[in-house]
Each structure stands twice: as C-alpha cells, then as structure tokens.
CSV table of C-alpha atoms in Angstrom, one decimal:
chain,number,residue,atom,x,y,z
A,668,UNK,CA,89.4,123.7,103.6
A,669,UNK,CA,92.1,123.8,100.9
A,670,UNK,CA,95.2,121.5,101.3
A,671,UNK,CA,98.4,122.4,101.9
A,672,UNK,CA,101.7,121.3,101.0
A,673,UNK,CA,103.6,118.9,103.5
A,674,UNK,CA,105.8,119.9,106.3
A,675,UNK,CA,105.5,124.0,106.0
A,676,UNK,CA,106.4,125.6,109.4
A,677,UNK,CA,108.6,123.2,110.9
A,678,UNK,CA,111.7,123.5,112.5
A,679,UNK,CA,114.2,123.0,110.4
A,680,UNK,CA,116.0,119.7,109.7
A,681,UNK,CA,119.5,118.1,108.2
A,682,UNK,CA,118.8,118.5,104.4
A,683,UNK,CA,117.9,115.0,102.7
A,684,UNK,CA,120.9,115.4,100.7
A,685,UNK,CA,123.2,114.7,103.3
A,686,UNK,CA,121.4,111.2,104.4
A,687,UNK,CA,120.6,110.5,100.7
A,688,UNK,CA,124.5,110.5,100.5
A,689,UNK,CA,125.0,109.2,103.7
A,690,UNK,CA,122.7,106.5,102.8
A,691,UNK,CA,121.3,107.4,106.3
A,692,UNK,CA,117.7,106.8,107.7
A,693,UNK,CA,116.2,110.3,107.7
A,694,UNK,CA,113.6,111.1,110.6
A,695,UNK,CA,111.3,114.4,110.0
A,696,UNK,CA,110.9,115.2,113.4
A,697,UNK,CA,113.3,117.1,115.4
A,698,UNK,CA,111.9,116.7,118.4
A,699,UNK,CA,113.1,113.1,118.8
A,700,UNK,CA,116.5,114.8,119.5
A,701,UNK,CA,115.2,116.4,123.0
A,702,UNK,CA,114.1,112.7,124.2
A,703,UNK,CA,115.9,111.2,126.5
A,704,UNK,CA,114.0,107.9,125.7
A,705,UNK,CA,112.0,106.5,122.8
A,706,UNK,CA,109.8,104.0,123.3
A,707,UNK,CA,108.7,101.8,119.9
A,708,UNK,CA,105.6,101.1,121.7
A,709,UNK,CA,104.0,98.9,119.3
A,710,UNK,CA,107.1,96.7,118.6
A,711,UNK,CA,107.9,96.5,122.7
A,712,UNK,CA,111.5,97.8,122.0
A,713,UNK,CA,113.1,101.0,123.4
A,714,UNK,CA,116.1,102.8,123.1
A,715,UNK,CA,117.4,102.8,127.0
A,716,UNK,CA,115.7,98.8,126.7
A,717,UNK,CA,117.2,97.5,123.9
A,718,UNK,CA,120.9,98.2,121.8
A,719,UNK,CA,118.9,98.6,118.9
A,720,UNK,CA,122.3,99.5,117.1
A,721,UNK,CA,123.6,95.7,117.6
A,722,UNK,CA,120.3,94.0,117.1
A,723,UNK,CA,119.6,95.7,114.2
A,724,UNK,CA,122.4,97.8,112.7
A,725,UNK,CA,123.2,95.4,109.7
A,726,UNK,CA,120.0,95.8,107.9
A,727,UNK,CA,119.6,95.9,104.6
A,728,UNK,CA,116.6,94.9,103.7
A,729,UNK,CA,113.0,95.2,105.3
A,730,UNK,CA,110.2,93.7,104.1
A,731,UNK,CA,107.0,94.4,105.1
A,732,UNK,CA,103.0,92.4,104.6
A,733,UNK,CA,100.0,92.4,106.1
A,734,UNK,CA,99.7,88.4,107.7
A,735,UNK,CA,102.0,87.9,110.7
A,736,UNK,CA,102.0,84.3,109.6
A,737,UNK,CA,103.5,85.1,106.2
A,738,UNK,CA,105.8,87.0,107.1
A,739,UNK,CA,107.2,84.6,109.4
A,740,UNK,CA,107.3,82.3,106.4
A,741,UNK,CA,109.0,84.5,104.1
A,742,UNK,CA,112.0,85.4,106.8
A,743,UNK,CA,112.0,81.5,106.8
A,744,UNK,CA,112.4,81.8,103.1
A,745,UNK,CA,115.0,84.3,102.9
A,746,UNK,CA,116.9,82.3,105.7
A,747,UNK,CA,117.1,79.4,103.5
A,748,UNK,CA,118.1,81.7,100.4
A,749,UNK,CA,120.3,83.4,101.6
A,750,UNK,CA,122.3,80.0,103.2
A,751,UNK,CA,122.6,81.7,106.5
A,752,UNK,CA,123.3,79.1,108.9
A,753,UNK,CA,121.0,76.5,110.5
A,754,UNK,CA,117.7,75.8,109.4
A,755,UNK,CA,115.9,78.9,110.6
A,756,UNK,CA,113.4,76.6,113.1
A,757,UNK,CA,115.0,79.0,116.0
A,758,UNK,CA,113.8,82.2,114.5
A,759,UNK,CA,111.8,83.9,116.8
A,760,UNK,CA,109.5,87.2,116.8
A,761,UNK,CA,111.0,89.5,117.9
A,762,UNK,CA,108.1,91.4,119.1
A,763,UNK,CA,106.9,88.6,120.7
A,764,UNK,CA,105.8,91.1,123.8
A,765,UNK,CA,103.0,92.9,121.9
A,766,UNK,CA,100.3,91.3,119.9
A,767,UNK,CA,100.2,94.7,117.2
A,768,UNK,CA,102.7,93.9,114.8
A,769,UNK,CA,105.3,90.8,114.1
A,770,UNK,CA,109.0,91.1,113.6
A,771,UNK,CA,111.4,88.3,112.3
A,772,UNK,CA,115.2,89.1,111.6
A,773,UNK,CA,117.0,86.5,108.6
A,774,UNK,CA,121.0,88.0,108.2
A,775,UNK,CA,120.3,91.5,106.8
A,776,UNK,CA,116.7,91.1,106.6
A,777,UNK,CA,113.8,92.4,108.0
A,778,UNK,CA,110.5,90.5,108.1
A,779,UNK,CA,107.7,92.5,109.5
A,780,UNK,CA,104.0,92.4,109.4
A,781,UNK,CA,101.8,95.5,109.2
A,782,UNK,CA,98.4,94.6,109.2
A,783,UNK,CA,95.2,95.5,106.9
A,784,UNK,CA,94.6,99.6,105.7
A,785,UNK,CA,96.5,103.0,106.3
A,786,UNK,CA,96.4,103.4,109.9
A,787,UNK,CA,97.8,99.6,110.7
A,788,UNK,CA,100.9,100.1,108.2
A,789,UNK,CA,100.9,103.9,109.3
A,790,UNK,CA,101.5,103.0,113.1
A,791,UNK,CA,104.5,100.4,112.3
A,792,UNK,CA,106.2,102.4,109.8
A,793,UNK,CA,106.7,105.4,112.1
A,794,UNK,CA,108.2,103.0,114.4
A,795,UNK,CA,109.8,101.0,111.8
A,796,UNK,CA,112.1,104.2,110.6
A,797,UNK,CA,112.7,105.8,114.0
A,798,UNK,CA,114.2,101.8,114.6
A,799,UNK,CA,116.3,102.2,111.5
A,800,UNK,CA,117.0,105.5,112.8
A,801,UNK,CA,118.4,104.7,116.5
A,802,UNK,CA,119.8,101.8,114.9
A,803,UNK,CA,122.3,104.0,112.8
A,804,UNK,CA,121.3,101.9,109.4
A,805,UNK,CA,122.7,102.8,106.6
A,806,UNK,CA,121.5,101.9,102.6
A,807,UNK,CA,118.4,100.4,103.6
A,808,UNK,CA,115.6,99.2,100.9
A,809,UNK,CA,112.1,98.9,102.5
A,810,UNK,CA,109.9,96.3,99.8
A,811,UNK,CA,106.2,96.2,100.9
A,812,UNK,CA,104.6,92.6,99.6
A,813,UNK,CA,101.4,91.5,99.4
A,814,UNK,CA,97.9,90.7,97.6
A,815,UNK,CA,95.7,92.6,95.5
A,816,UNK,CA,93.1,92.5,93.5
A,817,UNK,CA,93.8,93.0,90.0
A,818,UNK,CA,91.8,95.3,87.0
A,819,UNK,CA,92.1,94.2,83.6
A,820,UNK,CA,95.1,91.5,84.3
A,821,UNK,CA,94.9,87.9,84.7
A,822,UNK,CA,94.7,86.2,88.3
A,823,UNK,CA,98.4,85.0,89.6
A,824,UNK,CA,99.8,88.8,87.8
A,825,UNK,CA,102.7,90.5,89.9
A,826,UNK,CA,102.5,94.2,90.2
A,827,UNK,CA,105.5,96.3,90.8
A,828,UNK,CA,103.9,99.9,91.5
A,829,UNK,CA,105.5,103.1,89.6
A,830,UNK,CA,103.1,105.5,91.7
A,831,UNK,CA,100.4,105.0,93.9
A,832,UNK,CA,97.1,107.1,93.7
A,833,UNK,CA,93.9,107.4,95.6
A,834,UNK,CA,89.8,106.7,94.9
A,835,UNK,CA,90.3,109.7,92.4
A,836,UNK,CA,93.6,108.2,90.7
A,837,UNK,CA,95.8,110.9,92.4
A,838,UNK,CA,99.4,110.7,92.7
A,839,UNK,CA,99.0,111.8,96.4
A,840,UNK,CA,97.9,110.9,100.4
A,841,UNK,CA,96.3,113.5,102.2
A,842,UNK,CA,96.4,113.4,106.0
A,843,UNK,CA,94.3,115.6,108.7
A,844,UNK,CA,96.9,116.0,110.9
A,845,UNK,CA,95.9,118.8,113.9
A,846,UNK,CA,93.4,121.2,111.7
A,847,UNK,CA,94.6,120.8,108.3
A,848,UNK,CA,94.8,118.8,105.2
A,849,UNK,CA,98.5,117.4,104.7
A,850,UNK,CA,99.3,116.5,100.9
A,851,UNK,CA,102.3,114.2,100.2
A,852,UNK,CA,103.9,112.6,97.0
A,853,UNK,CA,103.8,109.1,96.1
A,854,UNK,CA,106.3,108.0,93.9
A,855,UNK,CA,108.1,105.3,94.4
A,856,UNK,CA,111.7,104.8,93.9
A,857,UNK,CA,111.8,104.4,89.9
A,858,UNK,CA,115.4,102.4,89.7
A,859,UNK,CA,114.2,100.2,91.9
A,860,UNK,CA,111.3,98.8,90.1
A,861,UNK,CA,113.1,98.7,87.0
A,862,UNK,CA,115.8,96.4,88.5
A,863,UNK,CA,113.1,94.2,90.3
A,864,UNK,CA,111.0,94.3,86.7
A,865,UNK,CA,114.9,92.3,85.5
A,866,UNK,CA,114.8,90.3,88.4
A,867,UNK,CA,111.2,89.1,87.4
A,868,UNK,CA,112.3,88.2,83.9
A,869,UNK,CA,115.0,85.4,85.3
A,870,UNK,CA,111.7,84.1,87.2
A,871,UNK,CA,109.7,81.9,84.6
A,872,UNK,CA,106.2,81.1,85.2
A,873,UNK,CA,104.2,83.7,85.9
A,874,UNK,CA,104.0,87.5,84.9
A,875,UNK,CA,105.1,90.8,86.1
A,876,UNK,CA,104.4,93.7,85.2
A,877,UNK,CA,104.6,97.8,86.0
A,878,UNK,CA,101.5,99.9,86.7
A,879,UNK,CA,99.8,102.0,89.0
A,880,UNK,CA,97.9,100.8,92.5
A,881,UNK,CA,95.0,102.5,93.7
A,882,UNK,CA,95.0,102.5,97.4
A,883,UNK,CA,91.1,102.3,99.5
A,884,UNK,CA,90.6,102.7,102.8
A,885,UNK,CA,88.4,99.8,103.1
A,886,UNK,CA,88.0,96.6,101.3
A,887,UNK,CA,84.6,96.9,100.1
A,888,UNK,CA,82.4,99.6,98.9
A,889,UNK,CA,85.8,101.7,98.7
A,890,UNK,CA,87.0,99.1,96.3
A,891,UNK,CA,83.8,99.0,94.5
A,892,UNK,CA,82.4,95.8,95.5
A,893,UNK,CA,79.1,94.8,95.2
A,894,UNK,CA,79.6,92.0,98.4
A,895,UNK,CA,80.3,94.2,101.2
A,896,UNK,CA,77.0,94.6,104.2
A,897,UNK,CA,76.3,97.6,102.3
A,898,UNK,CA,76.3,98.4,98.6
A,899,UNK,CA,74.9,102.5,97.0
A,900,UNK,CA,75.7,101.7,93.4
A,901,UNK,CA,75.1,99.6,90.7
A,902,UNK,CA,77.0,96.4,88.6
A,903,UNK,CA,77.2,99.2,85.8
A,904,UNK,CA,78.7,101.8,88.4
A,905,UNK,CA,81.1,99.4,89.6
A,906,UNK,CA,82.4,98.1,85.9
A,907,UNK,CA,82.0,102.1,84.6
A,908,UNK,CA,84.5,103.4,88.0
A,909,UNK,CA,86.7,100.3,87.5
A,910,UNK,CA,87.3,101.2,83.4
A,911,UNK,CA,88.2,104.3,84.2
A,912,UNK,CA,90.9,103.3,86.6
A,913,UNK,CA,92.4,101.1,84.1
A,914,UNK,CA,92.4,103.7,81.6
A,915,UNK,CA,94.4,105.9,83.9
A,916,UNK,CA,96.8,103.3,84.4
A,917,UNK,CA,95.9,101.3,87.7
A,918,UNK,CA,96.6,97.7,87.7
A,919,UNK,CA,95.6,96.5,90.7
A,920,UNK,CA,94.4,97.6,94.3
A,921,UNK,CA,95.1,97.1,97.9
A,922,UNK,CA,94.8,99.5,101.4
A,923,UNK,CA,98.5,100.3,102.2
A,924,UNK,CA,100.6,101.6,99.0
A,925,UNK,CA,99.8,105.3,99.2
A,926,UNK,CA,101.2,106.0,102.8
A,927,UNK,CA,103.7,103.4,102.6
A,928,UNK,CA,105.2,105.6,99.4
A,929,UNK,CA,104.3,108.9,100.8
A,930,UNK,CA,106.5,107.7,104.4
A,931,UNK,CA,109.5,106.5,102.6
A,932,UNK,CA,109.6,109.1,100.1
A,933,UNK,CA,109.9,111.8,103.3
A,934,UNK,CA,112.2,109.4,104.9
A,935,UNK,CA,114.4,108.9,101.5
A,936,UNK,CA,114.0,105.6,101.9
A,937,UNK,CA,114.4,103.4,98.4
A,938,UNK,CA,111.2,101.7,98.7
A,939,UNK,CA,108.9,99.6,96.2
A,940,UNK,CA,105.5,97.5,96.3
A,941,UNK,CA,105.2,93.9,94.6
A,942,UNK,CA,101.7,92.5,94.7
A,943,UNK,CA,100.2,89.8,93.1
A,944,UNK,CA,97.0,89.5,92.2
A,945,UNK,CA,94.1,86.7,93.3
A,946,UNK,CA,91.5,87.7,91.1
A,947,UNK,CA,90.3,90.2,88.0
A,948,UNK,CA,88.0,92.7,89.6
A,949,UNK,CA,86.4,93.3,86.3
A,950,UNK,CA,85.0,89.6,86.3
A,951,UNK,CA,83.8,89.8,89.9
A,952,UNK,CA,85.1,90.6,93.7
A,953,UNK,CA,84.8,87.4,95.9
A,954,UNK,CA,88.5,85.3,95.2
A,955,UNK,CA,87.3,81.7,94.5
A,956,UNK,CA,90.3,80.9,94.1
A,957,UNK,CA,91.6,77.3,96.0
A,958,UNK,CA,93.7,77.3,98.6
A,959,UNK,CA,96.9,76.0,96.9
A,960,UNK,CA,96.4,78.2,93.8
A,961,UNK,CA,96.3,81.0,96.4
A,962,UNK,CA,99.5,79.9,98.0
A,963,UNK,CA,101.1,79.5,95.0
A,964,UNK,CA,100.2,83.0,93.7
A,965,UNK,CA,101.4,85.0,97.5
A,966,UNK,CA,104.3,82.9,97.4
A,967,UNK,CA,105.1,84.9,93.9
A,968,UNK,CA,106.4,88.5,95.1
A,969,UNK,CA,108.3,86.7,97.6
A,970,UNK,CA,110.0,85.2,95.0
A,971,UNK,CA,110.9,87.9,93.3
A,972,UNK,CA,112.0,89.7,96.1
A,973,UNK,CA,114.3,87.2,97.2
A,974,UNK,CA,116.1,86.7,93.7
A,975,UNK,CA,116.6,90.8,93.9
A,976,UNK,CA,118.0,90.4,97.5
A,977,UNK,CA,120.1,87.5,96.5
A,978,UNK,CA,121.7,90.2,93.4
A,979,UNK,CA,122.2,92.9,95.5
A,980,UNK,CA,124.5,90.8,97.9
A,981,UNK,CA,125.7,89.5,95.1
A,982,UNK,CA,125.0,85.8,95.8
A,983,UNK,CA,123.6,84.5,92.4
A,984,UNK,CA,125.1,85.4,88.8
C-alpha cells in the first residue's frame, strides 16, 4: 500500500498561523472540543481533576529524556540554575500516581521522562501537548535530551539534530494509523539549533556539533549491532550500512527523534534534540565506558540546555 500524506480528510482545524502567532499550543484533533473531560491517563492528571491552567500555565520550557531518575536530576539542576528558591530537596513527581512516565516542575520548566523507542515517547507526548493545551501555554520550547551512539564522532560529542531520518535515511515517520500509511516531516526547528549551536560555544570542554540522527525502533539489530540475541548480517554489513549513513549526514542514533520531530512539527511547537554520545559505533557497539566518564558525558546536553534556558530568560550575559 502506497503512503499517503498526513492529515487528509479531517475536519478542519484553526490554521497554524494563528497559534504560530499566538504562540499557542496547537492540538490536531478537533474532537477534544466535544469532551466534556480529558483524562491524561498516563500522567494521572485530568482536566475536571486538576487546574492544569495554574499548575502549569507558566511553562516555558519542557524537557524531555528517557531515565525517570535523570530527569529528576536535571529539574534539580535547572532549580539550582535558575536560583529559584530553596534547594529543590522538596521537588516532587508530579505523576507520582502512575508508574508510566515522571514529571518534575523547576519555575518555568518542565522535567519529564519518556521512556525507551517510539511508542514510549509517542504515548507521553500526546498527553504532554494536550496538557500544554488545556493549560493555555503560550511560547513553549519542547528540548528532548538524551544518549546516543555516535558514527564517525568521538565518544563525549554533543549532537544537536537538523532533521531526523529513518533506517533508510529519510527525512520522514510513517505511522499505520487505522488502514493506511501516515507520512510526516521531520524537521526540526532550524533557529533553534543554531542558537543552542552559540550556546555550546560559551561551554568549554567538550564538542558540539550539527548533524543528522537516525532513529531505530530497537536497540540492536535495527541499530546494526552485532551483540543483540539475534544477529542476520555480517561485521562487513554492519561497517558497509553504518558508512553509508555517515555519508548521508547522520551523526549519531537513538529510538525517539523521528516522532518526537514529526509531533512538534504538527503541533508548531519549537522543538530540538541534543544528544551526546557514549561511544563510536564504527569502532564497536557495547559502551565500555566507566561509570563516571558516562556521567560526565549525559551530564553534557543538560548543560547546554540550561545555559540556553538561562539566555532566553535573560539571566546570564
């Protein structure tokens, strides 16, 4: 069957333009309008539950990662950075009802964690934006950060993804949704990786860098690894796929960047991904890496993304 393009034969909605100038959280799905209730299952929060508007409606930021646990540290990061008051030990997950998905609020900023793969980040973005939505946020930038591994770049690199492609280095996610094949852009807000590429230039000691990231839907023989319970190719396979990604301009590769782009692009959210990467796929696939180099290197993007949120609210020079 032949794919089609995204969203054909829908009712129709607001045009973007008008929350792209709003700087409104866009939904694309009118039926929410005709609920009398919506329930953000997976976060245990609801709109008749909860005045999401007053919990939530100063958001700014949201940043999003795999590991509950670090994104608990990073809103105790941003806390600190952002000289909010106290020392953050009080900050409590907010989704502390449901064991899918952790939630962590620091001033403006959004802590959440998503999982591993497309259908864990999938699950709590829809929820993610409809909360932005009922929230009435306005301006928000969504920053997913994480690990990768790296092709042709040294251990420790930060990625900031232009576009994000697929297995066949696509600028594209397809979705079966009822009978057919949906197809949907990837491209990342451009401005905003070129303002987090100056952010990462005030950073000194480690590297950072634009490129493209191929997203798998599994870790192993998706990524080409020759590890996994079950391996069909060869070393020469592997090393032959791998160079041709690198010619087309992939830099590294994870499981969430391609649905994570193709959602905030629908939703016109300003959205980037900053990864680092723990190892050189081209030199091998299991990270060897100790355990305080590896903390060193995740706490990289984080970083980064806190010297960019610390610019925009103007609170460094």
């Amino acid at each position: 069957m032949a794919p089609i393009l995204a969203d054909n034969n829908k009712p129709k909605l607001p045009e973007m333009d008008d929350y792209v100038k709003n700087g409104r959280v866009h939904v694309e799905n009118p039926h929410l309008d005709l609920m009398s209730e919506d329930i953000l299952y997976h976060f245990d929060l609801g709109t008749k539950t909860h005045n999401l508007p007053s919990m939530f409606g100063d958001v700014k930021f949201v940043c999003v990662g795999g590991s509950p646990n670090r994104m608990k540290a990073f809103a105790l990061f941003i806390h600190k950075e952002l000289g909010l008051e106290g020392d953050g030990n009080d900050t409590t997950d907010i989704c502390a009802g449901t064991d899918r998905y952790s939630m962590y609020k620091a001033g403006p900023v959004l802590s959440i964690s998503h999982g591993m793969g497309i259908p864990s980040i999938s699950i709590m973005l829809h929820e993610l934006i409809k909360l932005l939505h009922h929230a009435k946020c306005r301006g928000v930038t969504i920053i997913r950060i994480g690990t990768s591994g790296g092709i042709g770049i040294e251990p420790g690199t930060v990625v900031i993804t232009d576009i994000a492609v697929d297995a066949f280095f696509r600028a594209q996610f397809e979705q079966v949704i009822l009978d057919k094949v949906v197809v949907r852009n990837t491209e990342l807000h451009q401005e905003l990786a070129e303002d987090l590429l100056r952010c990462s230039k005030r950073i000194p000691g480690f590297s950072t860098i634009v490129g493209h990231t191929m997203c798998t839907y599994d870790f192993y023989e998706g990524q080409g690894r020759l590890d996994g319970a079950l391996c069909s190719f060869s070393k020469e396979d592997k090393l032959e796929y791998l160079n041709k990604a690198y010619i087309a301009g992939v830099r590294n590769i994870e499981m969430e960047s391609s649905v994570f782009a193709a959602m905030c692009h629908l939703c016109g959210l300003k959205a980037a991904v900053v990864c680092v990467t723990l190892l050189d796929r081209l030199e091998g696939d299991q990270i060897n890496q100790s355990h305080d180099v590896l903390k060193e290197y995740q706490a990289r993007p984080q970083q980064l993304i806190a010297m960019f949120i610390k610019k925009q609210l103007n609170l460094c020079t």
